[in-house]
Structure formats: C-alpha cells, structure tokens
XYZ file of C-alpha atoms in Angstrom:
665
model
C -52.924 51.079 7.089
C -54.426 50.276 3.546
C -52.781 46.906 2.362
C -50.894 47.703 -0.395
C -49.455 44.373 -2.644
C -49.208 46.481 -6.022
C -45.528 45.865 -5.876
C -46.076 42.352 -5.953
C -47.970 41.934 -9.374
C -46.235 44.647 -11.487
C -45.434 41.555 -13.309
C -47.925 38.827 -14.136
C -45.366 35.420 -14.223
C -46.377 32.217 -13.347
C -48.564 31.737 -10.098
C -47.832 35.417 -9.244
C -50.478 35.396 -7.961
C -50.159 32.497 -5.547
C -48.297 34.642 -2.518
C -51.034 36.925 -2.810
C -53.016 33.648 -0.964
C -50.952 33.230 1.584
C -51.617 36.992 3.357
C -53.609 37.154 6.489
C -53.927 41.028 6.626
C -57.025 42.274 4.922
C -57.194 38.926 3.128
C -61.141 36.666 2.599
C -59.466 34.774 4.971
C -59.828 37.167 7.934
C -62.678 38.488 7.101
C -64.823 35.140 6.791
C -63.517 32.504 8.722
C -65.499 32.957 11.354
C -68.923 32.821 9.063
C -67.092 29.752 7.894
C -67.325 27.248 10.273
C -70.160 28.857 11.956
C -71.507 26.796 8.263
C -69.535 24.156 8.011
C -70.280 23.447 12.013
C -74.363 23.339 11.179
C -73.861 21.563 8.246
C -72.046 18.575 10.324
C -74.669 19.042 13.118
C -77.347 18.140 10.770
C -75.522 15.771 9.240
C -74.504 13.538 12.137
C -78.326 14.049 12.985
C -79.330 12.534 10.012
C -77.009 9.977 9.484
C -77.660 8.258 13.297
C -80.577 9.842 15.452
C -83.398 9.681 13.177
C -85.605 6.784 13.554
C -86.121 5.399 8.888
C -89.756 6.863 8.345
C -88.113 10.277 9.575
C -84.746 9.592 7.405
C -87.358 9.330 4.753
C -89.423 12.362 5.566
C -86.202 14.492 5.426
C -84.959 12.986 2.561
C -88.018 14.693 0.280
C -87.246 17.759 2.050
C -84.098 18.050 1.510
C -84.604 16.995 -1.819
C -87.174 19.944 -2.342
C -84.955 22.318 -0.952
C -82.493 21.208 -3.188
C -84.789 21.973 -6.147
C -86.095 25.205 -5.313
C -82.980 26.567 -3.912
C -81.430 27.897 -7.204
C -84.315 30.246 -7.989
C -82.705 32.779 -5.596
C -80.632 35.209 -8.161
C -77.235 35.437 -6.004
C -74.983 36.415 -8.825
C -77.382 38.674 -10.090
C -78.089 40.618 -6.647
C -73.975 40.615 -5.619
C -72.733 41.266 -8.850
C -74.762 44.397 -9.452
C -74.491 45.486 -5.093
C -70.861 44.939 -4.930
C -70.288 47.245 -8.213
C -72.842 50.054 -6.758
C -70.425 49.213 -3.193
C -66.700 49.739 -5.153
C -67.520 52.843 -7.302
C -68.801 54.814 -4.552
C -65.795 53.226 -2.677
C -63.232 54.683 -4.631
C -65.920 58.441 -5.382
C -65.354 58.516 -1.612
C -61.217 58.324 -1.712
C -61.373 61.161 -4.535
C -63.129 63.133 -2.347
C -61.131 63.751 0.341
C -59.955 67.432 0.700
C -56.511 67.468 -0.937
C -54.495 71.308 -0.546
C -52.065 70.698 -2.998
C -53.647 72.863 -5.255
C -54.253 75.201 -3.534
C -51.296 75.789 -1.080
C -49.247 75.949 -4.312
C -51.779 78.968 -5.775
C -51.287 80.521 -2.742
C -47.255 80.295 -2.410
C -47.218 82.133 -5.993
C -50.116 84.499 -5.212
C -50.192 85.915 -1.315
C -46.453 88.051 -2.021
C -44.648 89.262 0.803
C -41.199 87.720 3.123
C -42.280 90.105 5.628
C -43.647 88.400 9.227
C -46.691 89.368 8.042
C -46.989 88.062 4.691
C -45.708 84.959 6.475
C -48.454 84.771 9.053
C -51.058 85.562 6.034
C -49.790 82.800 4.282
C -49.540 80.186 7.193
C -52.759 80.808 8.982
C -54.730 80.993 5.716
C -53.348 77.044 5.143
C -53.667 76.064 8.928
C -57.494 77.178 7.870
C -57.910 74.727 4.819
C -56.887 72.039 7.471
C -59.023 72.241 10.147
C -62.000 72.325 7.691
C -60.710 69.335 6.543
C -59.938 68.085 10.089
C -63.306 68.771 11.169
C -65.333 67.086 8.051
C -63.115 63.983 8.237
C -63.681 63.623 12.596
C -67.646 63.931 11.531
C -67.497 60.869 8.960
C -64.413 59.168 10.115
C -64.793 56.972 13.201
C -60.885 56.482 13.497
C -60.043 60.367 12.916
C -62.786 60.662 16.123
C -60.833 58.947 18.641
C -58.366 60.643 17.783
C -60.246 64.240 18.921
C -62.928 63.867 19.937
C -63.788 67.154 21.195
C -62.867 70.801 20.316
C -60.369 70.646 23.127
C -58.067 67.965 21.198
C -58.446 69.757 18.442
C -57.330 73.467 19.732
C -54.528 70.839 21.712
C -52.989 70.104 18.584
C -52.359 73.386 17.472
C -55.074 73.642 14.720
C -57.229 76.763 16.103
C -55.888 79.081 18.546
C -58.573 79.778 21.766
C -59.887 82.889 20.128
C -61.062 81.174 16.874
C -62.507 78.389 19.310
C -64.806 81.367 20.658
C -65.443 82.330 17.052
C -66.234 78.638 16.393
C -68.585 78.102 19.384
C -70.328 81.802 19.183
C -71.772 81.038 16.011
C -74.933 79.106 17.338
C -76.262 76.711 14.017
C -77.901 73.103 14.721
C -75.726 72.148 10.988
C -72.019 71.322 11.210
C -69.721 73.835 10.571
C -67.155 72.929 9.106
C -67.228 75.769 6.286
C -66.294 78.202 8.899
C -62.433 78.176 8.767
C -63.063 78.152 4.350
C -65.018 81.506 5.001
C -62.119 82.704 7.518
C -59.478 82.258 4.440
C -62.253 84.078 2.284
C -61.838 87.236 4.447
C -58.142 86.999 4.895
C -58.024 87.087 0.743
C -59.923 89.730 0.513
C -57.971 91.352 3.468
C -54.714 90.328 1.286
C -55.795 91.917 -1.692
C -56.680 95.193 0.006
C -53.529 95.407 1.253
C -51.822 94.745 -2.545
C -49.879 91.462 -1.066
C -52.461 89.682 -3.675
C -51.073 91.791 -6.936
C -54.267 91.495 -9.078
C -57.910 90.485 -9.392
C -57.217 87.371 -11.474
C -54.400 86.003 -8.912
C -57.295 86.715 -6.231
C -60.305 84.883 -7.954
C -57.498 81.960 -9.286
C -56.593 81.389 -5.067
C -61.250 81.517 -4.390
C -61.494 78.850 -6.660
C -59.142 76.991 -4.908
C -60.761 76.883 -1.971
C -64.188 76.517 -3.117
C -63.115 73.355 -4.921
C -61.621 72.308 -2.187
C -65.061 72.583 0.031
C -66.865 71.453 -2.265
C -64.458 67.967 -1.579
C -65.486 68.709 1.223
C -69.092 68.645 1.379
C -69.504 65.542 -0.436
C -67.471 63.770 2.157
C -70.453 65.133 4.240
C -73.723 64.265 2.156
C -71.555 60.773 1.037
C -71.561 60.469 4.957
C -75.508 61.268 5.284
C -76.654 59.648 2.280
C -75.780 56.236 2.577
C -76.747 52.902 -0.246
C -80.453 52.433 0.331
C -81.061 50.284 2.713
C -83.741 48.682 1.589
C -81.292 46.945 -0.690
C -78.468 45.960 1.685
C -81.290 44.147 2.988
C -82.137 42.506 -0.059
C -78.644 41.361 -0.998
C -78.046 40.443 2.964
C -81.189 38.263 3.196
C -80.953 36.480 -0.269
C -77.046 35.005 0.774
C -78.311 34.155 4.332
C -81.544 32.475 2.970
C -79.878 30.800 0.395
C -76.859 28.719 2.409
C -79.786 28.040 5.288
C -81.526 26.086 2.556
C -78.284 24.921 1.697
C -77.837 23.344 5.544
C -80.514 20.930 4.154
C -80.883 20.767 0.257
C -77.308 19.610 0.132
C -76.921 16.816 2.461
C -75.838 13.557 1.146
C -78.892 11.070 1.484
C -79.050 7.468 1.961
C -77.604 6.240 -1.604
C -79.324 2.471 -1.416
C -83.072 4.729 -1.717
C -82.136 5.481 -5.243
C -82.961 9.299 -5.623
C -81.695 11.143 -8.504
C -78.183 12.426 -8.405
C -77.765 10.864 -4.940
C -75.784 7.605 -5.991
C -72.775 9.332 -3.688
C -71.952 9.456 -0.109
C -70.335 11.649 0.978
C -69.513 13.264 4.494
C -67.846 16.900 3.832
C -69.884 19.148 1.134
C -66.893 20.748 -0.885
C -68.723 22.091 -3.835
C -70.918 23.980 -1.044
C -68.308 24.675 0.734
C -66.445 26.813 -1.831
C -69.551 28.152 -3.340
C -70.308 29.586 0.234
C -66.955 30.892 0.736
C -67.158 33.069 -2.385
C -70.734 34.130 -2.426
C -70.297 34.984 1.483
C -66.874 37.101 0.358
C -68.424 38.844 -2.035
C -70.442 39.760 0.594
C -67.972 40.797 3.247
C -66.405 42.615 0.472
C -69.326 45.211 0.155
C -69.260 45.077 3.833
C -65.792 46.445 4.261
C -66.639 49.195 0.863
C -69.666 50.378 2.211
C -68.155 52.736 4.759
C -63.842 53.153 4.256
C -63.668 55.561 6.950
C -63.366 52.908 9.734
C -60.618 51.143 11.275
C -61.355 47.817 8.691
C -57.732 46.764 7.384
C -58.732 48.168 3.892
C -60.115 51.496 5.280
C -58.352 54.592 3.982
C -55.735 56.067 6.568
C -57.442 59.340 7.212
C -55.044 59.823 10.339
C -52.393 59.971 8.488
C -53.654 61.991 5.866
C -54.615 64.612 7.985
C -51.018 64.360 9.407
C -49.297 64.807 5.497
C -51.434 67.350 4.519
C -50.562 69.582 7.318
C -47.436 69.270 7.386
C -47.175 69.897 3.349
C -48.918 72.635 3.620
C -47.261 74.288 5.534
C -44.111 73.854 3.838
C -45.022 75.086 0.954
C -46.135 78.313 2.104
C -43.095 79.268 4.886
C -40.151 77.469 4.630
C -40.497 77.212 0.822
C -41.918 80.368 -0.548
C -39.682 82.082 -2.642
C -36.333 79.405 -2.312
C -34.888 78.981 -4.904
C -31.911 76.765 -5.985
C -29.503 78.332 -8.210
C -29.956 77.618 -11.582
C -27.548 75.905 -13.474
C -27.160 74.703 -17.284
C -28.042 71.632 -17.485
C -26.193 68.324 -18.185
C -27.313 68.476 -21.703
C -26.519 72.083 -22.668
C -25.157 71.299 -25.654
C -26.417 68.179 -26.907
C -28.750 68.839 -29.425
C -29.779 64.743 -28.830
C -29.433 64.397 -25.063
C -30.089 60.652 -23.968
C -30.032 59.202 -20.220
C -28.215 56.714 -19.353
C -29.418 53.812 -18.270
C -28.396 50.783 -15.506
C -27.621 47.844 -16.260
C -31.160 46.598 -15.081
C -32.982 48.357 -17.585
C -30.500 47.397 -20.513
C -34.057 46.200 -21.546
C -35.723 49.082 -22.269
C -32.615 49.826 -25.438
C -33.437 46.984 -26.958
C -37.278 47.507 -28.475
C -36.843 50.249 -31.161
C -39.137 53.320 -30.287
C -42.780 53.840 -32.313
C -42.536 55.264 -35.170
C -46.304 54.571 -36.525
C -48.215 51.179 -37.635
C -47.231 51.590 -41.186
C -44.014 52.909 -40.573
C -42.736 49.272 -41.944
C -45.338 48.299 -43.932
C -43.512 47.437 -47.799
C -44.804 48.232 -50.889
C -43.947 47.606 -54.705
C -41.179 49.685 -56.118
C -43.282 49.886 -59.830
C -46.514 51.343 -57.137
C -44.034 53.533 -55.821
C -43.982 56.089 -59.361
C -45.777 59.443 -59.336
C -48.468 59.086 -62.124
C -48.951 62.104 -64.451
C -50.467 64.579 -63.943
C -52.740 64.589 -67.248
C -53.711 61.013 -66.041
C -55.587 62.452 -63.271
C -59.131 64.138 -63.865
C -59.438 65.907 -60.466
C -60.937 69.002 -62.115
C -64.473 67.844 -63.183
C -66.255 71.424 -63.362
C -63.387 72.585 -65.673
C -64.803 69.774 -68.347
C -68.005 70.640 -69.042
C -67.285 74.562 -69.515
C -67.339 75.712 -65.889
C -70.725 74.376 -64.851
C -71.202 71.509 -62.591
C -73.065 67.692 -64.263
C -75.669 68.054 -62.135
C -76.636 71.966 -62.573
C -79.031 71.384 -64.994
C -80.999 69.095 -62.718
C -80.871 71.658 -59.772
C -82.397 74.870 -62.528
C -85.029 72.296 -63.381
C -85.779 71.648 -59.473
C -85.849 74.930 -58.469
C -87.688 76.006 -61.844
C -90.689 74.052 -60.898
C -90.829 74.892 -57.220
C -93.578 77.611 -56.638
C -93.006 81.374 -56.522
C -93.476 83.165 -52.503
C -95.185 85.246 -54.654
C -97.529 83.734 -56.391
C -100.451 84.666 -54.839
C -99.124 88.176 -53.854
C -98.996 88.952 -57.987
C -102.736 87.297 -58.826
C -104.420 89.389 -56.313
C -102.522 92.574 -58.239
C -103.625 91.232 -61.517
C -106.809 90.746 -60.895
C -106.937 93.918 -59.355
C -105.310 95.487 -62.126
C -107.837 93.854 -64.765
C -110.683 94.813 -63.217
C -109.441 98.834 -62.684
C -108.080 98.318 -66.735
C -112.163 97.900 -66.991
C -113.490 101.219 -66.113
C -110.268 102.821 -66.845
C -111.005 102.365 -70.844
C -113.755 101.263 -73.058
C -114.294 98.193 -74.341
C -113.206 98.985 -77.539
C -109.884 99.494 -77.045
C -109.280 95.947 -75.928
C -108.836 93.031 -78.945
C -110.341 90.257 -78.599
C -107.694 87.806 -78.125
C -106.813 89.936 -75.250
C -110.013 89.996 -72.917
C -109.886 90.325 -69.259
C -111.473 86.905 -68.787
C -108.854 85.691 -71.244
C -106.055 86.237 -68.447
C -108.218 85.463 -66.024
C -108.383 82.112 -67.401
C -104.755 81.776 -68.166
C -104.554 82.556 -63.546
C -106.375 79.665 -62.500
C -104.967 77.371 -64.605
C -101.545 77.690 -62.560
C -100.097 80.842 -63.560
C -97.797 79.374 -66.176
C -97.427 82.734 -68.293
C -95.336 85.918 -67.022
C -96.614 89.397 -67.382
C -99.403 91.457 -65.959
C -102.250 89.028 -67.015
C -100.576 85.636 -65.851
C -98.060 84.065 -64.380
C -96.573 85.229 -60.925
C -94.721 88.122 -59.769
C -90.823 87.302 -60.060
C -89.610 85.794 -57.949
C -85.626 85.924 -56.199
C -85.475 83.008 -55.302
C -82.410 81.121 -57.424
C -84.285 81.790 -60.357
C -82.163 81.691 -63.164
C -82.875 84.755 -66.046
C -82.535 84.047 -70.036
C -83.975 87.033 -71.114
C -85.514 90.524 -69.383
C -88.522 92.574 -71.030
C -89.919 95.924 -69.706
C -93.675 95.978 -69.441
C -93.421 99.611 -71.113
C -92.282 98.430 -74.178
C -89.139 96.432 -76.238
C -87.250 93.289 -75.715
C -83.445 92.867 -75.421
C -81.287 89.949 -75.674
C -80.238 88.780 -71.991
C -76.946 86.545 -73.445
C -75.138 89.527 -73.857
C -72.036 89.711 -71.759
C -71.858 92.261 -68.446
C -69.341 93.992 -69.518
C -70.291 95.284 -73.047
C -73.819 96.729 -70.851
C -73.711 100.420 -71.686
C -75.575 102.307 -68.394
C -77.237 105.221 -69.430
C -77.180 105.063 -73.067
C -79.285 107.784 -75.509
C -80.759 106.798 -78.661
C -80.890 109.814 -79.858
C -77.924 112.677 -78.804
C -79.945 116.084 -79.456
C -82.539 114.631 -76.683
C -82.881 116.419 -73.473
C -81.673 114.495 -70.187
C -83.798 111.333 -69.728
C -85.292 111.571 -66.422
C -84.454 109.033 -63.174
C -86.575 105.739 -62.195
C -87.611 107.338 -58.885
C -88.617 110.840 -60.768
C -90.840 108.558 -63.454
C -92.298 106.917 -60.360
C -93.089 109.415 -58.403
C -94.831 111.321 -62.073
C -96.632 107.933 -62.862
C -98.066 108.299 -59.363
C -99.391 111.779 -59.515
C -100.789 110.957 -63.242
C -102.834 107.744 -61.995
C -104.329 109.969 -59.768
C -104.748 113.201 -61.704
C -105.918 110.468 -64.641
C -108.625 108.509 -62.483
C -111.369 111.268 -62.760
C -109.977 112.871 -65.910
C -109.852 110.086 -68.221
C -114.122 108.928 -67.570
C -115.198 112.302 -68.421
C -112.691 111.735 -71.891
C -114.118 108.225 -72.773
C -117.724 109.150 -72.077
C -117.380 112.203 -74.302
C -115.264 110.337 -76.792
C -117.973 107.122 -76.331
C -121.085 109.560 -76.750
C -118.870 111.045 -80.088
C -118.955 107.870 -81.341
C -116.486 104.583 -81.546
C -115.835 105.096 -85.038
C -112.520 106.817 -84.945
C -110.999 104.919 -81.994
C -112.030 101.985 -83.723
C -110.305 103.004 -87.139
C -106.982 104.326 -85.597
C -106.870 101.280 -83.425
C -106.821 99.048 -86.449
C -104.879 101.806 -88.874
C -102.008 101.102 -85.562
C -101.769 97.096 -85.495
C -101.524 96.848 -89.364
C -98.165 98.098 -88.791
C -97.497 94.703 -87.082
C -96.169 91.822 -88.340
C -98.009 88.313 -88.569
C -98.318 86.227 -85.340
C -94.914 84.031 -85.535
C -94.539 81.077 -84.149
C -92.241 80.555 -81.226
C -88.343 79.083 -81.733
C -87.011 76.972 -79.740
C -83.635 77.682 -80.301
C -82.430 79.181 -76.884
C -79.980 81.233 -79.443
C -82.504 83.133 -80.992
C -83.767 86.381 -79.583
C -86.591 88.089 -80.696
C -85.567 92.256 -80.568
C -88.031 94.481 -81.308
C -86.933 98.434 -82.592
C -88.615 101.317 -82.572
C -90.125 102.533 -85.787
C -92.113 105.862 -85.437
C -91.496 108.106 -82.380
C -94.362 109.907 -82.925
C -96.268 110.360 -79.643
C -99.549 108.915 -79.500
C -102.394 111.028 -76.493
C -102.998 108.257 -73.755
C -107.073 107.196 -74.524
C -106.303 106.427 -77.697
C -103.175 103.928 -77.484
C -105.040 100.641 -76.768
C -103.367 98.870 -73.364
C -103.081 94.982 -73.485
C -101.243 92.633 -71.791
C -97.944 90.666 -73.908
C -98.774 87.734 -75.168
C -95.796 84.745 -76.626
C -96.781 85.345 -80.225
C -98.411 89.145 -80.347
C -97.555 92.153 -79.343
C -99.413 94.992 -78.971
C -99.510 98.659 -78.381
C -98.532 100.074 -75.331
C -100.273 103.185 -72.754
C -98.235 105.953 -72.906
C -98.387 106.167 -69.151
C -96.755 103.597 -67.101
C -97.223 102.376 -63.375
C -95.143 101.191 -60.888
C -96.212 97.808 -61.195
C -95.781 98.116 -65.058
C -92.167 99.105 -64.393
C -91.481 95.611 -62.456
C -93.591 93.353 -64.468
C -90.948 90.120 -65.910
C -93.308 88.507 -69.021
C -91.771 85.043 -71.073
C -89.868 86.249 -74.061
C -90.823 84.325 -77.291
C -87.752 83.204 -79.188
C -88.245 84.087 -83.003
C -86.394 84.083 -86.184
C -87.438 87.396 -87.421
C -86.943 90.436 -85.939
C -90.462 91.998 -84.785
C -90.301 96.041 -84.951
C -91.900 97.260 -81.752
C -94.331 100.236 -82.149
C -92.943 103.627 -82.170
C -93.103 105.423 -78.543
C -91.759 108.743 -77.660
C -88.949 109.337 -75.571
C -89.151 110.905 -72.097
C -87.466 114.127 -72.215
C -86.191 113.163 -75.847
C -84.239 110.328 -74.645
C -84.609 106.452 -74.358
C -83.562 104.013 -72.216
C -81.237 101.026 -71.479
C -81.569 98.121 -69.312
C -79.431 96.362 -67.876
C -79.181 92.659 -68.528
C -78.519 89.431 -65.896
C -77.045 86.589 -68.022
C -77.858 83.153 -66.936
C -77.007 80.111 -67.814
C -79.932 77.288 -69.709
C -83.152 78.269 -68.213
C -85.308 80.033 -71.144
C -88.998 80.129 -69.100
C -88.732 82.236 -66.222
C -87.568 85.894 -66.182
C -86.468 88.467 -63.823
C -86.032 92.657 -65.201
C -83.485 94.661 -64.106
C -84.254 98.568 -65.162
C -82.483 101.171 -64.685
C -81.313 104.182 -66.798
C -79.810 107.351 -67.265
C -78.775 110.214 -69.956
C -75.723 108.553 -72.504
C -74.391 109.441 -76.652
C -74.280 106.928 -77.475
C -76.984 104.270 -77.673
C -76.755 100.414 -77.145
C -77.254 97.428 -79.979
C -79.736 95.698 -77.942
C -82.303 97.874 -76.443
C -85.422 99.103 -75.663
C -88.312 101.793 -75.269
C -90.080 103.061 -72.581
C -93.024 104.845 -72.740
C -93.623 108.380 -72.499
C -95.696 110.335 -69.590
C -98.182 112.411 -70.352
C -98.294 115.620 -67.743
C-alpha cells in the first residue's frame, strides 16, 4: 500500500515534519541505508590504511593524490544533472497515474443511456462493464509486476470471472503478435450497436456519448502501454548514475583528513568522521534513489501504485453502478431548508472558528473614501461628447481628409491612358482650327506629365470612390451646380421647360451616343474635309462670334462658400461640326460638343470658385427638356470631385442646374 501521510501535514506547525522523519516504511533510510553503510565502510578503510599502514613517502604521495581529487571533484555538475533528471521522472510518474483507466465516467453514462429493467437489459449492462474491466486487467497485467504475479496466465483471468470460456476461445482464436488488450473494447462497441438496434439506447446522441467515453477509457489503456514501452532514454539514466557514483568514489580519496603537520591548505583540523561528506552522500545518493523508485511506479516498492487494489475497486464499483443501482432512486422529499430563504448548515463545537471570519465581499469592500469626494459632479462639468463641440466633426477629421486627398488614385494610370487616347481621337475627328491656342492637346499632355493634378478630359485621374469627399460636381457636357445644396432640397427629374418633351433616360442617351460615335466616325471626316476645302474662314468666324459671348477669365476665389454657376442664355442648337470642343480649364469655359460620349458623362473636373456668376453656353435640350443632377454634400475639401449624373422628366426646375448636351441623330 502506498505510504500516505497527508493528514499529518494538514496544518503547518512547529516541527510539523518531525514525526515524518522517524517513519521507516517508504522513507529514505529504508532505501539508502545499504549504500550509506557501504560508502562509510570504504571511507573508513582508506583512512585506516593511510594512517597506520603506509610509509612516510607513501603518505606524501597519497596526500598529493587526495588534494588533486578534491580539487577536480567539483567539476562534476551534480546539482544540474540530478535536478533535471528527477524533475523529468516525477512528471512522468504522475502522468502515468492519471492514465490508469478508471470506469467511473463510462459506468454513469451506460447506467443512464442503456435502458431496460428486464434480464436482457441487465445482462447487456453487466457484460459491457465486465469488458471494460477485462481490458484494464489485460493492460495492467502487461505493465505491472504485481498484477502479473496475481494473474500469471489467461486461465487465472478466466477463473477470476473477468472472462468466460467462449470469450477466451474468441480471444485466443485471433492470431496477432501484438498485445490484444483492445479486444474487449471492440466487443463493447458491438454490444452498444446491438443495444441501439434493439431500441435500448434511445437515440444516436446517447450512443455517441457512450462510445466517446469508451474511447477515452481505451486511450488511457493505450497510454499505459506506451509509457511502459517508451522509457526515459537509457543514456540519460546512465549519465546520471555514473555521475553520482564517480563523484563519491573520488570523494573517498579527496575528502580524507590529511596530516596537519604537513601544513596543507585547508587541512588544519584532523577528524576521523567526515560529517559533511556523509551528508552530501545522503542528499545526492538519496536524490538518485528517488528517481530509481519513481521511474517505474508499477512495481512493488512502497510508493508504487496499488494496481491490484485498483482492479478490485473498479470491478466492484462498475458492477454495482449498472446493476444494483440501476433505476434505484430514493424517495424525494422536501429538504430541511425548504421554507428557509437563507439556509445555514450548523457547526460543531470543533468547527466554530469558521464563524469568526467574516465572508469575503471583495478587496475594495472596506475601502475608505472621504465624504467630500462622494458627491456626484454636475454633468455640465463633464465633457463626454467631444464631437458635438466641433459641429459633428471629429477634431482630427481635417487631417484625415488631407491624407486621403493626397493619396494617389487607383484609377490614375487608366485615366491617363484614356485621356491621351481621347485626345488623339479628337485630332482626327475635328479640324485643327477648332482648338483654341490655350487648350491644345500638347498642353493637356504636359499637364498629365506633371503629375495628373488637374481633373477633366485633359488632366488628372478618373474619379475614385475610395474615401473621397466631393466639394462640387460637374458634367462634362456643361453646367455647374453647387455641392452644398442640402440633399433634402434636391429635386430629381426637374426640367427647365414645362412644355418640352419627356427627357430620355440615361441608358437611352448612352446607347444613342454609342451609335452616334460609330456613325460620325466616317461622316465627320468627309464633312470636315469638304468644309476645310471650302475654307476655314466661315468656321473661324463662327467660333470667334460665339467666343465673344463668354466673359473674360476670372481668378479663382479661395472662399469655399462660393461656387460658380452657369445659367443657360441661348437655346439655339448648333451643329456638331461647328461647335468647338476643348477641355475645361479652371478659369475659362469653352463650348462643348453637341455629341457627348459615355466617357464625357462621368468625368469629374475641378470647379473654380468665381466671385461672379458665369453664364453658360446655351445648349439645346434633349427632347425639349433639361437634366438635373444629384449632388453629394461633403465636408471641407475643395480639390477633389465626384460626378453623379441622374435625370428624369419633371414640370419644375431647380435653382441650381446644368445644361446637358444635345444628341444629333
């Protein structure tokens, strides 16, 4: 039986371990007394030989050898080697105990999951639990010398009642060179499946729970087998053992008391019994003996596991749980504190010390606070809502917007390529005299090379939707409206002229533009060649007469509250061949072509803020109506814009409007 002294050390007191030092069973004295006597006897023999049997020259030589051994014996790392080894062995010892298969969890699940008060149900439950006990017996018989001495053959196992004659035939008929401790577990699973088919296990969830507990039980059996097969590496055990024995063999010579008359350093005192050397041997050799006892706890040492006792206990408890206690319930009654809202079990006279200690309420329960600091502060003095003070904006929102605006647009490369391609197409589609000198294609390309800081057909990048706040919105077909208009005041589909025709939808406009671009490709080339042959005088005069309608360029205003608005003045339609088309600039706005492409409808351009209202070039409506656009309000960023084109027919017109381009069929 394992030595248990837990009750003797329940309370720490003066010399509480003194009684434990006198115990003999399971003590270090019982384990080490033979080695200790052998060491002391050899030390005494060497000392007597040195003192009485050696000549003077032989004594001088032995004294030099003793000093040499004592000097180099300290090079052996005894504490490190033994400490790590014993720690490893103790952890392994406790892990092996936790892996001993116990049937407690499985018997509770089986007692509640496998139903049936008849003899068939009782037979199933008892047989299944007997299989688990048989599996544990087979694995313990394989790893424990004490269990093997109790059950040396399978006949003893059968005679003990763990196995029937038919089961032994089945067990021996399976030819396998490996340990067959797992066979009873397979029999258990087969019986569980049979009980499920018979309806004694009501559902699959219960069957799954039973099999999971069985697998946990079988896993513990498997781990015991592996612990027995895989030991602590032999080389480590050999190193520790050799280190301990070699150290004390050297101490037999190095720790001898030498003649004080020779004047050796540290040998001024002559004693016959080496007290501290014996204590050192007791501690280090005892440490090694602890490892020797714990490295295999399935033996017959005083502190080894009581495996035979565990077999008896587990078998009896498991059978009682699934048989005698199945369905056996005591009569339910009201407890003693049924009507007591604050039940307090009584104390005996020996346990009254528990009432003297108040119950724990928390570490800050007894914290003292001055009375003048216990009053609540007025809510007006607590500034909790910082955003409300800044008008709904976070104080760092300006910096955050600046970082977003300075970030490059992910569509910048695509936008630049589209702009250059559009400029080249415009050179072929329109005569060179239609471009104003200040808005040539070369200038637009130069602006693109400078970094793409301008927006529109000739510069900048395409509008990006990655976290950009829009200040104002512009349609490439012409027209500007203020982006600060509240969203609730915007009217969708409001036309300027009530008597006009219905405004075409955006999809129809885009389809018409695509068809027009295909048809105009060859038609405009022929028309431009004929007109250029007739003379550029008429075209130039028409452009100059229309350009005179525009006011002089104005400097952009830095006031973010002002926004330029162009209002229609002339509604006379112009042919596409005589209408110049050039990119918008921050200071001058030129006429737009009457035929707008799909790309032109979704181009964002910077809007310069003028101190005066600039009238727009009159554009013919599409179908007699004009378009209105939805603006997206923003915070305070006047440099980046995003356009949204929407429109429908409506009898009323908004105050801020744009003039869309006309479509020529």
